[in-house]
Tab-separated table of C-alpha atoms and ligand atoms in Angstrom:
chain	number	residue	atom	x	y	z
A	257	UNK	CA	-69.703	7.646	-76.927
A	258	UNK	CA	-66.598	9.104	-74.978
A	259	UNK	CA	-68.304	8.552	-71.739
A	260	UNK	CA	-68.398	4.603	-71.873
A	261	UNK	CA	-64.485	5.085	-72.503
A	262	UNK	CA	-64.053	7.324	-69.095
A	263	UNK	CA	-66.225	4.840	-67.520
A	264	UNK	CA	-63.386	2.106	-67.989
A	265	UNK	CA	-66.558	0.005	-68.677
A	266	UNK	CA	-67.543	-2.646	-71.364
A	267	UNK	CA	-66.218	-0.935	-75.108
A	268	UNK	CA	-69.128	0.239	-77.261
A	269	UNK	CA	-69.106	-3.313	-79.476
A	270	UNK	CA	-70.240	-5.116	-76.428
A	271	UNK	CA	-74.439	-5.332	-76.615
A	272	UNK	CA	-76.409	-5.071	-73.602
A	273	UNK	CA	-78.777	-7.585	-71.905
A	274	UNK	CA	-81.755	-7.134	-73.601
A	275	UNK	CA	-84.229	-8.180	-70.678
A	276	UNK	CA	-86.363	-5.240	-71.073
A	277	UNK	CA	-87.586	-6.771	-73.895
A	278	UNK	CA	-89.468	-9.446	-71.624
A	279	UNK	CA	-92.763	-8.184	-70.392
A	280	UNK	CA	-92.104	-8.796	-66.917
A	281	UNK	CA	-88.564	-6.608	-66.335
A	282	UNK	CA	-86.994	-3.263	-66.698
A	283	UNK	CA	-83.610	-1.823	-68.486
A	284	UNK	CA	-81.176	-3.837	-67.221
A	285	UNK	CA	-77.261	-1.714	-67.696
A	286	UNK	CA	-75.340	-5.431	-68.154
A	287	UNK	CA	-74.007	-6.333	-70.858
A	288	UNK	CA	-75.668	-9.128	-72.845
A	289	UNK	CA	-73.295	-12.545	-72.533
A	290	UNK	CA	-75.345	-15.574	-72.573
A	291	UNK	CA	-77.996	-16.216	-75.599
A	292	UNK	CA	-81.382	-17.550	-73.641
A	293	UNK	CA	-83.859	-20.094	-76.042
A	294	UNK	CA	-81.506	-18.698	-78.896
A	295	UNK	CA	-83.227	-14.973	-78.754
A	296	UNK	CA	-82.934	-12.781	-75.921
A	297	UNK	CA	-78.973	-11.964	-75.619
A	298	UNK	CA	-79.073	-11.323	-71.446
A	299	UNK	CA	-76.513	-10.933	-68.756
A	300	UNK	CA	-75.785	-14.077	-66.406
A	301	UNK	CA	-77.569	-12.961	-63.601
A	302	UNK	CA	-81.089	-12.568	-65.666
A	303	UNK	CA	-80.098	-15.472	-67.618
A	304	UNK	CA	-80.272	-17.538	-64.401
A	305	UNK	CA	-83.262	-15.974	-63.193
A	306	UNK	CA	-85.499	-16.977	-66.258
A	307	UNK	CA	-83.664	-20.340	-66.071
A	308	UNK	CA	-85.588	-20.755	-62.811
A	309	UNK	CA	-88.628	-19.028	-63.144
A	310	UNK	CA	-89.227	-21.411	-66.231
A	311	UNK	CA	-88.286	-24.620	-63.695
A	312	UNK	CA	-90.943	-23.276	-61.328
A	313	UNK	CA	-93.672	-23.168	-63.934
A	314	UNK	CA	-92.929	-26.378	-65.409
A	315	UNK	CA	-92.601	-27.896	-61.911
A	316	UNK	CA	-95.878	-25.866	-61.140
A	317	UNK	CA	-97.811	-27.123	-64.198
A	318	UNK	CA	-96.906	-30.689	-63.069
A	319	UNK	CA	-98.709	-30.382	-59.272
A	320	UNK	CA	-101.610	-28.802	-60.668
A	321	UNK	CA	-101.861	-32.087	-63.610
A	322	UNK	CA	-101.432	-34.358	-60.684
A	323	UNK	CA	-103.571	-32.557	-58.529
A	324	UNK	CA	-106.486	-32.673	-61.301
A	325	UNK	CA	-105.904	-36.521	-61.413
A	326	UNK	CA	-106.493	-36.900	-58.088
A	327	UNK	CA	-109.508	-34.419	-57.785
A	328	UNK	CA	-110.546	-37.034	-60.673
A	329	UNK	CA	-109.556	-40.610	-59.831
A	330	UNK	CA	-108.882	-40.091	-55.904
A	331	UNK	CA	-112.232	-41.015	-54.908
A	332	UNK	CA	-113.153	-43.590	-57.239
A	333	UNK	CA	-112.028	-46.625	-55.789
A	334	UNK	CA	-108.615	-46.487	-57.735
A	335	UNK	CA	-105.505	-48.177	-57.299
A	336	UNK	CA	-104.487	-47.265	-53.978
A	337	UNK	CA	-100.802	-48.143	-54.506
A	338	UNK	CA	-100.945	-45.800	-57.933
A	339	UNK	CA	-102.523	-42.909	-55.787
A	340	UNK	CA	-99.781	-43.509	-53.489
A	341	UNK	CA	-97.192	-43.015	-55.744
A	342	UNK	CA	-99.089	-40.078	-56.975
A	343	UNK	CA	-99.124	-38.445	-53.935
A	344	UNK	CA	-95.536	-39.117	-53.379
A	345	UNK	CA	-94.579	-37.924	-56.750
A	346	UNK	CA	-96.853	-34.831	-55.657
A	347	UNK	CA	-95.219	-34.037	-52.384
A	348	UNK	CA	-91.430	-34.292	-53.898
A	349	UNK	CA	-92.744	-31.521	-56.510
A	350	UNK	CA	-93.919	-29.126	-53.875
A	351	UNK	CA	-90.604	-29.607	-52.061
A	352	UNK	CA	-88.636	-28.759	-55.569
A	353	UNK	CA	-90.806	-26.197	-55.952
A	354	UNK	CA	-89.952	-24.430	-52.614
A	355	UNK	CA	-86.479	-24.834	-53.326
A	356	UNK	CA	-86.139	-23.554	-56.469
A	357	UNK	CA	-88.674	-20.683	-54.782
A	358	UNK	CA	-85.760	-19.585	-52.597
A	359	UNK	CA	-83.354	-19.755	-55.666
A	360	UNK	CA	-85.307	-17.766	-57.330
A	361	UNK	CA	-85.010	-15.417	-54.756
A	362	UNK	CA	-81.101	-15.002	-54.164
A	363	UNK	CA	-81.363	-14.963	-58.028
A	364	UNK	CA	-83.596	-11.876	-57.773
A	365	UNK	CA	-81.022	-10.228	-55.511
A	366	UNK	CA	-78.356	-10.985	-57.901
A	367	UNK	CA	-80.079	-9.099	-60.738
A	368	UNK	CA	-80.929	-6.088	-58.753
A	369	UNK	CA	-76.681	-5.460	-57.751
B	108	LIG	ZN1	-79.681	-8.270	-67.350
């Protein structure tokens, strides 16, 4: 109890980040400031970490339904202008995808300071 005190860091009221309550991380000493999906109370830095993570699956999940409709429809005579955009769309989702990768990454850093 004292020690937090001596510390000169956050008083005993504040809560920590609770992130260790997610499968995928460890005890995290932060304290808890930002309320993700209205649950998990988590520090900023994890905060924005599962912000992206969750971009990059949805993002993810979108390739892989485009890539099944190709797979499906791309050799089937359709409309070639429609595939086209397809493809398109496809290609600007990888490239979101790698950026948000490298976000992900500095984000990463962040949490382990
Ligand atoms: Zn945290």
């Amino acid at each position: 109890m004292r020690r937090e005190e001596a510390d000169g860091t956050s008083p005993l009221s504040q809560p920590r980040c609770e992130i260790e309550k997610t499968p995928l991380e460890g005890e995290c000493q932060r304290p808890g400031e930002v309320r993700y999906k209205g649950i998990l109370l988590v520090c900023r830095p994890h905060a924005a970490l599962l912000e992206l993570e969750e971009r990059a699956e949805t993002v993810l999940g979108s390739v892989f339904r485009m890539d099944e409709w190709l797979e499906e429809n791309g050799s089937l005579g359709a409309d070639e202008e429609y595939l086209g955009r397809i493809r398109h769309e496809r290609e600007e989702a990888l490239g979101a995808l790698r950026l948000i990768r490298g976000q992900i990454r500095s984000a990463r850093k962040e949490v382990l300071q």
